[in-house]
mmCIF file of C-alpha atoms in Angstrom:
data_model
loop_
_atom_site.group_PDB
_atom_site.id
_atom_site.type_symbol
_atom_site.label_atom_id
_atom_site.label_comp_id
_atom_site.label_asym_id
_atom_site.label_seq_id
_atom_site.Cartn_x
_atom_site.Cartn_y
_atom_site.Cartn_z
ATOM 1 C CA UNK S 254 44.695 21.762 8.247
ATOM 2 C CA UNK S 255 44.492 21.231 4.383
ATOM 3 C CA UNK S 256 41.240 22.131 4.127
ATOM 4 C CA UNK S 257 38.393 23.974 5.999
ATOM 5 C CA UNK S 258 36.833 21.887 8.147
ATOM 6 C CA UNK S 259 32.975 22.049 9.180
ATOM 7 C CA UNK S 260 31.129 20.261 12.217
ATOM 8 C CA UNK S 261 28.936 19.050 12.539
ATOM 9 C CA UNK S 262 28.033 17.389 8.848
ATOM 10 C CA UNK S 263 24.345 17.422 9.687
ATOM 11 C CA UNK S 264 22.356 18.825 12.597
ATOM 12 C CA UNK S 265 18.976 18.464 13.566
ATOM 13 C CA UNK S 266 17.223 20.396 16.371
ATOM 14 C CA UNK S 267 13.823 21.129 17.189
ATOM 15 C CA UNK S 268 12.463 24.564 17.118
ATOM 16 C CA UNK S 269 13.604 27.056 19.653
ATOM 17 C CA UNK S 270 16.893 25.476 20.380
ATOM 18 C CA UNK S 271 20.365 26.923 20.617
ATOM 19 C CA UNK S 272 22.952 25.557 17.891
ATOM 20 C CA UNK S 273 26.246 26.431 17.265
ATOM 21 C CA UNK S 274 27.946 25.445 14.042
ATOM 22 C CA UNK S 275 31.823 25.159 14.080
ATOM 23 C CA UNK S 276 34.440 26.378 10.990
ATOM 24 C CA UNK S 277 37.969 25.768 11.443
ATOM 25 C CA UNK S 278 39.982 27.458 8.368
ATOM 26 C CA UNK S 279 42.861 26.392 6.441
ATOM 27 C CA UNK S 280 45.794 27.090 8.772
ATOM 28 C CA UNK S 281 47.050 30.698 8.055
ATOM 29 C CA UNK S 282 44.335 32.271 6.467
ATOM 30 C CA UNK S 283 42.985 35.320 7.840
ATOM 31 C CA UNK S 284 39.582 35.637 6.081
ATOM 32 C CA UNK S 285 36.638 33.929 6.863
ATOM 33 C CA UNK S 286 33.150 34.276 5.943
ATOM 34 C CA UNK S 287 29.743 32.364 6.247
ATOM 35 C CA UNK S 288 27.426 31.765 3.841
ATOM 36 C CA UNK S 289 23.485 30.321 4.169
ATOM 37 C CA UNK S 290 22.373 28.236 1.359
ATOM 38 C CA UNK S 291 18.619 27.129 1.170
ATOM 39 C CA UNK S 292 17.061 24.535 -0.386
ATOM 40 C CA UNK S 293 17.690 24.994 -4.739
ATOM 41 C CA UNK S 294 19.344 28.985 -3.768
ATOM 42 C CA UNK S 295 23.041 29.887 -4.590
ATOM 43 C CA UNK S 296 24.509 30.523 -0.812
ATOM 44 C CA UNK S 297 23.732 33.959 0.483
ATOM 45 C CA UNK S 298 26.762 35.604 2.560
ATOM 46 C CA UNK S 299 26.064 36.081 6.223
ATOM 47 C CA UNK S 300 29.320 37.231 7.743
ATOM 48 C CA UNK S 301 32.800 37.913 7.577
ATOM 49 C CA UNK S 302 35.915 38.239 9.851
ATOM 50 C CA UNK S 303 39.727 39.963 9.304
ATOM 51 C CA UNK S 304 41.306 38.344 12.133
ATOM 52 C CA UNK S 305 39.240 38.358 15.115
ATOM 53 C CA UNK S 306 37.256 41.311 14.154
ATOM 54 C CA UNK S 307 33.958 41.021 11.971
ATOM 55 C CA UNK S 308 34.394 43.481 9.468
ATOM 56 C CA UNK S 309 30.805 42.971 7.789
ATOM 57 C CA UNK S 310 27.924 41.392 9.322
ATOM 58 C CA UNK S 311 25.482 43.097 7.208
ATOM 59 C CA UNK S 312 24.537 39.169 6.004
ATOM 60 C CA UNK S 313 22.886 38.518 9.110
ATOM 61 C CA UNK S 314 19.343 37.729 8.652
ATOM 62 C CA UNK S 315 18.306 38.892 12.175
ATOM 63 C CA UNK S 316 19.473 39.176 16.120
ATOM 64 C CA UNK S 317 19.239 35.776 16.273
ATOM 65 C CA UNK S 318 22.336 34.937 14.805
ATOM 66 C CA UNK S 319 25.498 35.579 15.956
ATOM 67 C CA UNK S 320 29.112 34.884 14.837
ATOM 68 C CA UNK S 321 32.762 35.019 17.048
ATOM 69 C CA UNK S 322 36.067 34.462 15.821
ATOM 70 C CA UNK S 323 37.760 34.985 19.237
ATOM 71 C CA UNK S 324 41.498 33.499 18.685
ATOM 72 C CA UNK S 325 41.363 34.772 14.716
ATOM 73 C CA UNK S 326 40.824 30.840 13.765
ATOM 74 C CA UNK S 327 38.220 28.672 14.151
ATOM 75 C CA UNK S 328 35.021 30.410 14.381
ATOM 76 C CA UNK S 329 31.475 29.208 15.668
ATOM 77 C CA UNK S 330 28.100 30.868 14.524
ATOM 78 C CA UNK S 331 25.546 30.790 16.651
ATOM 79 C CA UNK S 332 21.521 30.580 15.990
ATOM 80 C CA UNK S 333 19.193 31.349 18.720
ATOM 81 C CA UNK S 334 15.623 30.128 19.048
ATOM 82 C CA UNK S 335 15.921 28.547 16.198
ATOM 83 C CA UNK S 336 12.886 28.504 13.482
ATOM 84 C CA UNK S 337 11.454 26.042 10.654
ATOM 85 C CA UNK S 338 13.141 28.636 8.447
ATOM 86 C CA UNK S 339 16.688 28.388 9.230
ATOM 87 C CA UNK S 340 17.172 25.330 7.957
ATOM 88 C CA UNK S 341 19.541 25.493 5.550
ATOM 89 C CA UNK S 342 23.522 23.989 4.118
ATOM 90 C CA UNK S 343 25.604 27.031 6.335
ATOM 91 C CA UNK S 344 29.216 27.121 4.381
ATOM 92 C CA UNK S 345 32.649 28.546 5.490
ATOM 93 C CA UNK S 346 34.849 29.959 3.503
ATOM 94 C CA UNK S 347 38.151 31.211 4.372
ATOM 95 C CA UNK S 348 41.062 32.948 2.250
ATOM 96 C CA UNK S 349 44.812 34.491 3.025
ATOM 97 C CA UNK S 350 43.765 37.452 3.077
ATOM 98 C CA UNK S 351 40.619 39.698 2.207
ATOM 99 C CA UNK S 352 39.031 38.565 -0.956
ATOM 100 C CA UNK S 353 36.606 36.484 -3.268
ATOM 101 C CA UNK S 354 40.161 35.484 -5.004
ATOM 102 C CA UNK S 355 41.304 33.132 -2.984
ATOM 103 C CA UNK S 356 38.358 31.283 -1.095
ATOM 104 C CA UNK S 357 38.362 27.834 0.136
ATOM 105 C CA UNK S 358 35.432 26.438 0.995
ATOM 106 C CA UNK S 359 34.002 24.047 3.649
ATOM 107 C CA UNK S 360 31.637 21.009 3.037
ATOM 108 C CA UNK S 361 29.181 23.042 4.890
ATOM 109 C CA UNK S 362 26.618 22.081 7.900
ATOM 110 C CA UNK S 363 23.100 20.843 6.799
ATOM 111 C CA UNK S 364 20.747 22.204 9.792
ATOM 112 C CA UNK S 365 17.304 20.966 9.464
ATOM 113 C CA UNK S 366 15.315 22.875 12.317
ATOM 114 C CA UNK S 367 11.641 20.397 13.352
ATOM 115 C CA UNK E 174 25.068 46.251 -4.804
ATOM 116 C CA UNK E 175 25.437 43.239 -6.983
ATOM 117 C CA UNK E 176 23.151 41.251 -8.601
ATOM 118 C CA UNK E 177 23.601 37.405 -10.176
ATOM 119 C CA UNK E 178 21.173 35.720 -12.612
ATOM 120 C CA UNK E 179 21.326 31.962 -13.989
ATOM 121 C CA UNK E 180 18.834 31.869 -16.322
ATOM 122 C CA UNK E 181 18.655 28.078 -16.917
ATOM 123 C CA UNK E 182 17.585 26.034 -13.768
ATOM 124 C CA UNK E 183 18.580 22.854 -15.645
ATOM 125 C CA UNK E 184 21.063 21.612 -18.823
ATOM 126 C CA UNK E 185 21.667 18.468 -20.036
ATOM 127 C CA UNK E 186 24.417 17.503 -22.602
ATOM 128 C CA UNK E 187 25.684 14.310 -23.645
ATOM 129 C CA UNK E 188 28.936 12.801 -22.750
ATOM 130 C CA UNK E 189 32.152 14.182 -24.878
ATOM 131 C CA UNK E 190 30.085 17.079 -26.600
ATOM 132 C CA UNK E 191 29.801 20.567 -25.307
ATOM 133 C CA UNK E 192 27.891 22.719 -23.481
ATOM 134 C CA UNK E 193 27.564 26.562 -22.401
ATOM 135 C CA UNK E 194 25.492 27.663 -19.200
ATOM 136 C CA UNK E 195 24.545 31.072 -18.909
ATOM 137 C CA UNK E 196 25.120 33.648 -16.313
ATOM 138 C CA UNK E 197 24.144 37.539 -16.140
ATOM 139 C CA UNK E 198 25.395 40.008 -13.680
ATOM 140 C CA UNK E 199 24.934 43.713 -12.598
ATOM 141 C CA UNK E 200 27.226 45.869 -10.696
ATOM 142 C CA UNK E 201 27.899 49.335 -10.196
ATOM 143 C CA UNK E 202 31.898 48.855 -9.542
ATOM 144 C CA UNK E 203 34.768 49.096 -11.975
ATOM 145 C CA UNK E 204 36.734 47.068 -10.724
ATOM 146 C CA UNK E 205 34.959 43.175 -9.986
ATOM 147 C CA UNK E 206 36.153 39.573 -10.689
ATOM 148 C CA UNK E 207 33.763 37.101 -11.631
ATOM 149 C CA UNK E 208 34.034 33.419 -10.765
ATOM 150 C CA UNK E 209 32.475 29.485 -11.532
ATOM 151 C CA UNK E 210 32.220 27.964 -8.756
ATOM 152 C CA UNK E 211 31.385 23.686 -8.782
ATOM 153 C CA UNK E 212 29.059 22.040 -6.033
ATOM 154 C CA UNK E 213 28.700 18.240 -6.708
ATOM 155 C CA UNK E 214 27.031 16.503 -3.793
ATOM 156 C CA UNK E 215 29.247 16.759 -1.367
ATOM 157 C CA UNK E 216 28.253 20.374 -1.170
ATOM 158 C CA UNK E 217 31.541 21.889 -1.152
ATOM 159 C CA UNK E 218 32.062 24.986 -3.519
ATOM 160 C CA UNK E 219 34.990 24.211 -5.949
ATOM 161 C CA UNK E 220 36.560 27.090 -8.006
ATOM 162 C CA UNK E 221 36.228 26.170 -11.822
ATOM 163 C CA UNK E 222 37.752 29.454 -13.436
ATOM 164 C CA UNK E 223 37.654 33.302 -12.824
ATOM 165 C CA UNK E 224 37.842 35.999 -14.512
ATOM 166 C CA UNK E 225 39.245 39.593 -13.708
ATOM 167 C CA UNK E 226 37.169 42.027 -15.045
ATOM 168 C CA UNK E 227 39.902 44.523 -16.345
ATOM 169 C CA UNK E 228 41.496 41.666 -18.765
ATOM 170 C CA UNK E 229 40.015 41.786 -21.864
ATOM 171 C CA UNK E 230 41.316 37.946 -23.039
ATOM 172 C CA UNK E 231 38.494 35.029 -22.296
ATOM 173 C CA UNK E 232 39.851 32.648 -19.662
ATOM 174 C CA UNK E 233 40.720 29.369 -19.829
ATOM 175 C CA UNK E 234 41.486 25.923 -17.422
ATOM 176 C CA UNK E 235 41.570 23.023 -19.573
ATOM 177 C CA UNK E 236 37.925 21.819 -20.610
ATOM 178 C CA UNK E 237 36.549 25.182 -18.792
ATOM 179 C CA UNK E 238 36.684 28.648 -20.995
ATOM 180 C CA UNK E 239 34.608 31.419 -20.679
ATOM 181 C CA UNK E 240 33.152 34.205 -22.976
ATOM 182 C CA UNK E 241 33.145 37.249 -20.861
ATOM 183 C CA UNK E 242 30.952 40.365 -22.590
ATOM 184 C CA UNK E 243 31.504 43.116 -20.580
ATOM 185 C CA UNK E 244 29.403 45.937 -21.936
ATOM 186 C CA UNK E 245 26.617 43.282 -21.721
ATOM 187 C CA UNK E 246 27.152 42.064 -18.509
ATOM 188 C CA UNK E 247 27.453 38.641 -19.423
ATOM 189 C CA UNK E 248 29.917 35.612 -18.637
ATOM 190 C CA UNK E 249 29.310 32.199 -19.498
ATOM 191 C CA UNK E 250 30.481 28.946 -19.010
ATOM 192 C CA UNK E 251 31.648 26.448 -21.967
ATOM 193 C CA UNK E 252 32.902 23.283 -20.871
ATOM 194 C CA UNK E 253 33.708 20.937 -23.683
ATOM 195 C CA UNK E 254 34.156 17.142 -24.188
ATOM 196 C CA UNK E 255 31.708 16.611 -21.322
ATOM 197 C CA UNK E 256 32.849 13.955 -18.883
ATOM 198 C CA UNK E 257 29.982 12.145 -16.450
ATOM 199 C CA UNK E 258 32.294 13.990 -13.190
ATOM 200 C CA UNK E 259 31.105 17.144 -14.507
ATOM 201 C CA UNK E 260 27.691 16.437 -13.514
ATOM 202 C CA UNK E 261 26.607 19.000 -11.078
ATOM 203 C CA UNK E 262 25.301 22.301 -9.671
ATOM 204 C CA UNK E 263 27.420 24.992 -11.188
ATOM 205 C CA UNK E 264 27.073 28.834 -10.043
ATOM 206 C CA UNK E 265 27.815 32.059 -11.246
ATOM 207 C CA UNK E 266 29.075 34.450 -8.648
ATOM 208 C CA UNK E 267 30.335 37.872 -8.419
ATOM 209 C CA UNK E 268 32.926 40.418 -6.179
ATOM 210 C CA UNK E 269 33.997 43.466 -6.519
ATOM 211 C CA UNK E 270 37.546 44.590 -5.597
ATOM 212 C CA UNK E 271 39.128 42.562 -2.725
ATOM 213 C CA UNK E 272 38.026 41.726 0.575
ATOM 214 C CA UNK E 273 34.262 41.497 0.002
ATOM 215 C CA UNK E 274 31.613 38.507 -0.164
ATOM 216 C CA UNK E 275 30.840 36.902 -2.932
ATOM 217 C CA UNK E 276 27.311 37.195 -4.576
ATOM 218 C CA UNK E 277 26.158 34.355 -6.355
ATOM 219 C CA UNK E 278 23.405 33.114 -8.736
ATOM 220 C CA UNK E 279 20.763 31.026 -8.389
ATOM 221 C CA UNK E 280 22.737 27.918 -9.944
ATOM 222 C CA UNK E 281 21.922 25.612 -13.014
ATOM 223 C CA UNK E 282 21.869 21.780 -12.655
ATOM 224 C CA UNK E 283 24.317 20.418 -15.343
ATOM 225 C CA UNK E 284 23.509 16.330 -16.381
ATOM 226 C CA UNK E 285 26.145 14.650 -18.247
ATOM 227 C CA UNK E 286 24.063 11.816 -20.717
ATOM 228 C CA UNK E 287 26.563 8.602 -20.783
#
């Protein structure tokens, strides 16, 4: 596509539910990373894939969160039992290859956990 | 490990005149690039200007220059003749080499006075 694409816009879920946040990259590119941004924070990097593979998930705040890029595409993160703290803008990023140098972004998710 | 500070939460300049946000970093690397990223409302993260840290010479994208000190760590942000479309959160971020995540600051709120 032209850009990266993020769904949903906006998500709200109560505490303890399952979510899964979707990031479909700019055609082509083979980097792609997640950020967390909270509330008046500059995002905070969660994850990122080479191709299928994550190659650095050292981002992730806890077990409860969980990323897969199975087709080296579109990838979905995944928050389990979700808390009042997770709420946050989640942004995707990708690039054409490995590298801060050539990031798109995404208009990010807004999940507000109740 | 990187670290990004934005040591004004807030500016405010008035339309057509010219303004400089402030950004400090720390890193251990040699080799790092240092970027301005954008993020009106919408909440997507547009690139403003980036700098490689082995080039000595300032850069420079229209309205958007920088004044990159690198034995003091510092890079900041002029953007000149102010227009109201430049009102918006603007963050400092940092990477080192290629294929890692970005690390960014904590962002300064930019208002643009008609």
């Amino acid at each position: 596509g032209a850009g990266v694409s993020q769904t949903p816009s906006n998500k709200v879920t109560e505490k303890g539910k399952y979510v899964e946040l979707r990031c479909d990259p700019i055609s082509g590119h083979t980097a792609l990373y997640w950020y967390r941004q909270s509330l008046g924070q500059g995002p905070e990097f969660l994850i990122y894939f080479q191709g299928t593979g994550a190659a650095d998930d050292s981002g992730l705040p806890n077990d409860r969160f969980f990323a897969v890029r199975p087709e080296g595409s579109v990838s979905t993160l995944k928050i389990q039992r979700t808390e009042r703290g997770d709420s946050a803008v989640y942004l995707c990023a990708s690039s054409p290859t490995l590298g801060g140098y050539g990031y798109t972004f995404g208009s990010g998710t807004r999940l507000t956990v109740v | 490990a990187q670290t990004v500070t934005q040591s004004q939460p807030e500016m405010s300049v008035q339309e057509a005149e010219t303004v400089t946000l402030s950004c400090t970093y720390d890193t251990s690397e040699s080799d790092y690039y240092l970027f301005w990223y954008k993020q009106p409302p919408s909440r997507q993260m547009i690139l403003v200007i980036r700098q490689e840290a082995y080039k000595q010479q300032n850069a420079t994208e229209n309205r958007f220059s920088v004044n990159f000190q690198k034995a003091a760590k510092s890079f900041s942000l002029k953007i000149s003749d102010s227009q109201l479309g430049d009102a918006a959160m603007y963050f400092c971020a940092c990477t080192h080499n290629a294929g890692n995540m970005l690390t960014f600051g904590g962002g300064t709120r930019l208002m643009v006075k008609p």
